[in-house]
Coordinates of C-alpha atoms in Angstrom, one line a residue:
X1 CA 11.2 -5.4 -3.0
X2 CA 10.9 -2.6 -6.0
X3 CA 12.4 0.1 -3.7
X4 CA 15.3 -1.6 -2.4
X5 CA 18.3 -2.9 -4.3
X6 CA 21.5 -2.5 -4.9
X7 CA 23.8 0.5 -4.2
X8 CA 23.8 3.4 -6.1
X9 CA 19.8 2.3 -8.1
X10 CA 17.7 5.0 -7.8
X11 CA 13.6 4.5 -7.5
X12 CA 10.7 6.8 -8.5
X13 CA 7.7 7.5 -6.1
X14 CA 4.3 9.4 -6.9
X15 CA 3.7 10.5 -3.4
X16 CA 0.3 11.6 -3.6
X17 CA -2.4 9.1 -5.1
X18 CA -6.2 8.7 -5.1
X19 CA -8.2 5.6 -5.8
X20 CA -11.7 4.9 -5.2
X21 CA -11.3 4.7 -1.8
X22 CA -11.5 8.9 -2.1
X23 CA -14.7 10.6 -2.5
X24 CA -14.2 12.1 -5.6
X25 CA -12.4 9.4 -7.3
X26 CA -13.7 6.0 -9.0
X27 CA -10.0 4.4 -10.2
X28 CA -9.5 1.1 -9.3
X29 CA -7.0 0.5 -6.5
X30 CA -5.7 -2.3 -8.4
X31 CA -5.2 -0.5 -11.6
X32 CA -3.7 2.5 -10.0
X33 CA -0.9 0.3 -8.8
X34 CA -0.7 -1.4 -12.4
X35 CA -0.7 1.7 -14.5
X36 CA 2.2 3.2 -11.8
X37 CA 4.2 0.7 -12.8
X38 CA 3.4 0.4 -16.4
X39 CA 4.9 3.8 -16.2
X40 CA 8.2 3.8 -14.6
X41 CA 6.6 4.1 -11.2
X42 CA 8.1 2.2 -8.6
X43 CA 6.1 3.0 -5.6
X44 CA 3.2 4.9 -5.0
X45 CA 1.9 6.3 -1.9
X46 CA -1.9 5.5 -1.9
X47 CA -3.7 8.9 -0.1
X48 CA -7.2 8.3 -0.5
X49 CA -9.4 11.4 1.3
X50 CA -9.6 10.9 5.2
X51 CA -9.7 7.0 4.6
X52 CA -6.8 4.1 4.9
X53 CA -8.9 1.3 3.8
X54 CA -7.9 0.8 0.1
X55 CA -4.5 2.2 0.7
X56 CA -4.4 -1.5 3.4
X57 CA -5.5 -3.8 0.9
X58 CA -2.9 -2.6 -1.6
X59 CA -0.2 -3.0 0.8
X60 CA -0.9 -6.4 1.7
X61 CA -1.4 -7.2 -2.1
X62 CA 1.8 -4.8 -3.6
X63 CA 4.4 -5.2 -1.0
X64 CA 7.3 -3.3 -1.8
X65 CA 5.2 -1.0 -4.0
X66 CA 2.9 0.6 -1.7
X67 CA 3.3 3.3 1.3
X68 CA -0.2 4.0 3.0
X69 CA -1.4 7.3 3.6
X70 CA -3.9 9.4 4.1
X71 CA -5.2 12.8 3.1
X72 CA -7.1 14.5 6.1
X73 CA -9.1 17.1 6.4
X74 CA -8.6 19.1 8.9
X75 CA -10.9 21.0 11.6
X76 CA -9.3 24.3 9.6
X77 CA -10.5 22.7 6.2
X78 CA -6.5 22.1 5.7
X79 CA -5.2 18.4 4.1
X80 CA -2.5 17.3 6.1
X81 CA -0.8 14.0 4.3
X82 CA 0.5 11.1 7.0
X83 CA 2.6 8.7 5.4
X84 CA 3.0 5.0 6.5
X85 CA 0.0 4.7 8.7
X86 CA -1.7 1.9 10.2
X87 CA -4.7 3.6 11.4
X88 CA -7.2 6.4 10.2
X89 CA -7.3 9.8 11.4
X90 CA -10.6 11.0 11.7
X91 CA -12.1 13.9 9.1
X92 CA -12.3 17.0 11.6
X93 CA -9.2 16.5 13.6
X94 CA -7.3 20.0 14.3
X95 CA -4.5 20.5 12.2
X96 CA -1.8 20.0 15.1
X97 CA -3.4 16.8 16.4
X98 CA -3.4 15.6 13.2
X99 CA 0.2 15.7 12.5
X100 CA 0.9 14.4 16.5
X101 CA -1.9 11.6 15.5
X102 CA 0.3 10.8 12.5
X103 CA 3.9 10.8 14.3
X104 CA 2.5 8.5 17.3
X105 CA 2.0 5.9 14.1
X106 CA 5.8 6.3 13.6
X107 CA 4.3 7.9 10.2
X108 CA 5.6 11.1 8.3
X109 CA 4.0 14.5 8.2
X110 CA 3.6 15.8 4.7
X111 CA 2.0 18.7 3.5
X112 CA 0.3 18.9 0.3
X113 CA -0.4 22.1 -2.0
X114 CA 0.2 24.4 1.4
X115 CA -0.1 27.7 -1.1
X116 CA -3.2 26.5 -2.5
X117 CA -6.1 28.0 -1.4
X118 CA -8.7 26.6 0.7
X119 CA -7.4 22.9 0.9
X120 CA -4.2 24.7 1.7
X121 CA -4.7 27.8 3.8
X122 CA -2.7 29.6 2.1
X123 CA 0.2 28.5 3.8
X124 CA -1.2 30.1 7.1
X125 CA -1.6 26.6 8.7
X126 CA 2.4 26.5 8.5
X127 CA 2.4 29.0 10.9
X128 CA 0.7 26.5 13.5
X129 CA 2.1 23.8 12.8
X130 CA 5.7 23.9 11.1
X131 CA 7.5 22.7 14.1
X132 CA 6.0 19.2 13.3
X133 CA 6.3 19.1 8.9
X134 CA 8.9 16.0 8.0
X135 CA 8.2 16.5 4.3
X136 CA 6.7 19.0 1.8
X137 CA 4.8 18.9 -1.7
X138 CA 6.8 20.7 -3.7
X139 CA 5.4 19.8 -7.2
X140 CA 1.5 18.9 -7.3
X141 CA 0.7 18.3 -11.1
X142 CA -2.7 19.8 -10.1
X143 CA -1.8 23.2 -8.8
X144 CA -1.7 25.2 -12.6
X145 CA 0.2 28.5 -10.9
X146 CA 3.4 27.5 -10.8
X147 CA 4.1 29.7 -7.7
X148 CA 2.5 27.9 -5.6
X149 CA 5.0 25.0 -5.8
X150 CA 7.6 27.4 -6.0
X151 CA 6.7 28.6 -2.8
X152 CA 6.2 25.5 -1.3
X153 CA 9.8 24.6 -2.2
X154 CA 11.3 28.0 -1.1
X155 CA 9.5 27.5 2.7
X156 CA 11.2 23.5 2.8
X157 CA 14.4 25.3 2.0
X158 CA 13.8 28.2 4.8
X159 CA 13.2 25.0 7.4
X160 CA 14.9 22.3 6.5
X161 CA 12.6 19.8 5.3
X162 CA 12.8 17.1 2.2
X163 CA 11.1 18.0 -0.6
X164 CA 8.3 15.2 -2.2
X165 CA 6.1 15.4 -5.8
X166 CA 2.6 13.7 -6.8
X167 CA 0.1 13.4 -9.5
X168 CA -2.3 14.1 -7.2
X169 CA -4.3 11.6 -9.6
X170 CA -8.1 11.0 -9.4
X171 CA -7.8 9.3 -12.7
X172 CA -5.4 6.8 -13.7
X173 CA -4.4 9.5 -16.7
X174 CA -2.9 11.5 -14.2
X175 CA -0.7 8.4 -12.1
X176 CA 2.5 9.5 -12.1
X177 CA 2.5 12.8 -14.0
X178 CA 4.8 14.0 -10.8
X179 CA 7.0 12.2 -8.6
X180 CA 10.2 12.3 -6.8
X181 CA 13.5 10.3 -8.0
X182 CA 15.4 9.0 -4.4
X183 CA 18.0 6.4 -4.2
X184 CA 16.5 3.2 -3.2
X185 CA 15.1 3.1 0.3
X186 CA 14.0 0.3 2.8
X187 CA 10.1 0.3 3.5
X188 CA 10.3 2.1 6.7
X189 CA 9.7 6.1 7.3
X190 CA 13.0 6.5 8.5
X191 CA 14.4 4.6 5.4
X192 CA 12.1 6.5 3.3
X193 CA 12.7 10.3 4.6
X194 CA 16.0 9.5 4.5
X195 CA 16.1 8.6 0.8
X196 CA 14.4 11.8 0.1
X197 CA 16.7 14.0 1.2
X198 CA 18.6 12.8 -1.8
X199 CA 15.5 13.3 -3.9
X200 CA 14.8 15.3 -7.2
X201 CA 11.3 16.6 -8.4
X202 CA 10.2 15.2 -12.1
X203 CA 7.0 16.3 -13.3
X204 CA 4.6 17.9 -15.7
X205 CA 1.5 19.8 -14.8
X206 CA -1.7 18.3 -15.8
X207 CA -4.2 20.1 -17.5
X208 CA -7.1 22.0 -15.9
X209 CA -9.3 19.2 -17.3
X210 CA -8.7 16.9 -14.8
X211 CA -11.0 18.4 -12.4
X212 CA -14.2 17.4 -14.8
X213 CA -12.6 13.5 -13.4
X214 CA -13.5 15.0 -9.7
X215 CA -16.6 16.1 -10.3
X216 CA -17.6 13.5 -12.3
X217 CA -16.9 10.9 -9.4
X218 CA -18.9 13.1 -6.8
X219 CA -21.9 13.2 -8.9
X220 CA -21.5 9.7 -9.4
X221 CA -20.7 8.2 -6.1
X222 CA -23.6 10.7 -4.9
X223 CA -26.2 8.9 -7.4
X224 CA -25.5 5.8 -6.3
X225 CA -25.8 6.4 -2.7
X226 CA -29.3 7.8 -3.4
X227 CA -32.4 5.3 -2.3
X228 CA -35.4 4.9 -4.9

């Protein structure tokens, strides 16, 4: 397995990773994993938008280099992150049901970009639903105000809670521009939040650019879906 090994090895995880399985997002799942590794990446944590599919297949086909997740969007228009998941949570799900959906899995409740607005709240969500956070984003290479993480790490501090980073990549440019160093874990959420206690942020913040591969994904995906 890449993320186990022996004692004292220390393993790198991009915890926050699109493929095409996401809306706005047309990187091959296979590639994703490839490139991850091509860069020092030893596991990536496949969180496609409100789907599991991809994320799945990957596991089957990657063992020992894949965690599946999932990005949902919330009722409130929040993303809530589960981590080792086994089935989808729909689109639309309330914010608290979300994260109990996710912890009846056995998974792990992570927050991405809470500051950010919009797909964050603003951290007001946290508000709702802090009792039941296991983990916290606090480095997303796509949030340009530094503040925002800052604040996202200051809150995990307040409460208690492991810190995580990701690329937040919807273009295999971006894999692993962020991730989290943690000693070497087994493949279990337990083994895994464990580990990240222990963990240390590494990352660089991509450039406002990478928004144009978003876009241009949407408009694609939404041109081929069109009927003559």
């Amino acid at each position: 397995m890449a993320g186990a090994g022996a004692a004292g090895r220390r393993v790198r995880v991009d915890m926050h990773v699109h493929t095409s399985g996401s809306f706005d997002c047309v990187s091959d799942p296979e590639r994703v994993v490839e490139t991850a590794a091509a860069r020092g990446i030893d596991w990536v944590c496949i969180t496609d938008h409100n789907e599991i599919e991809a994320a799945l297949r990957l596991k089957e086909r990657y063992p020992g280099r894949v965690i599946v997740g999932e990005e949902v969007k919330t009722a409130e228009g929040v993303d809530i992150i589960g981590l080792f998941l086994t089935e989808r949570i729909p689109k639309g799900t309330p914010a608290r049901e979300t994260c109990e959906r996710i912890r009846a899995q056995g998974g792990i409740v992570y927050i991405p970009h809470p500051y950010a607005g919009g797909k964050g709240g603003s951290g007001r969500i946290l508000l709702e639903i802090g009792d039941l956070v296991d983990a916290m984003e606090g480095f997303n290479a796509r949030i340009h105000f530094r503040r925002l993480n800052e604040k996202a790490v200051r809150w995990a501090e307040e409460h208690g809670v492991p810190v995580g980073a990701g690329s937040d990549a919807h273009s295999l440019a971006e894999v692993g521009r962020a991730y989290v160093e943690v000693p070497a874990f087994d493949d279990s959420p337990r083994g895994f939040l464990e580990a990240l206690r222990d963990g240390v942020i590494h990352g660089r913040l991509s450039s406002w650019a990478v928004h144009l591969f978003s876009t241009y994904a949407k408009v694609k995906k939404r041109w081929a879906g069109r009927t003559p």
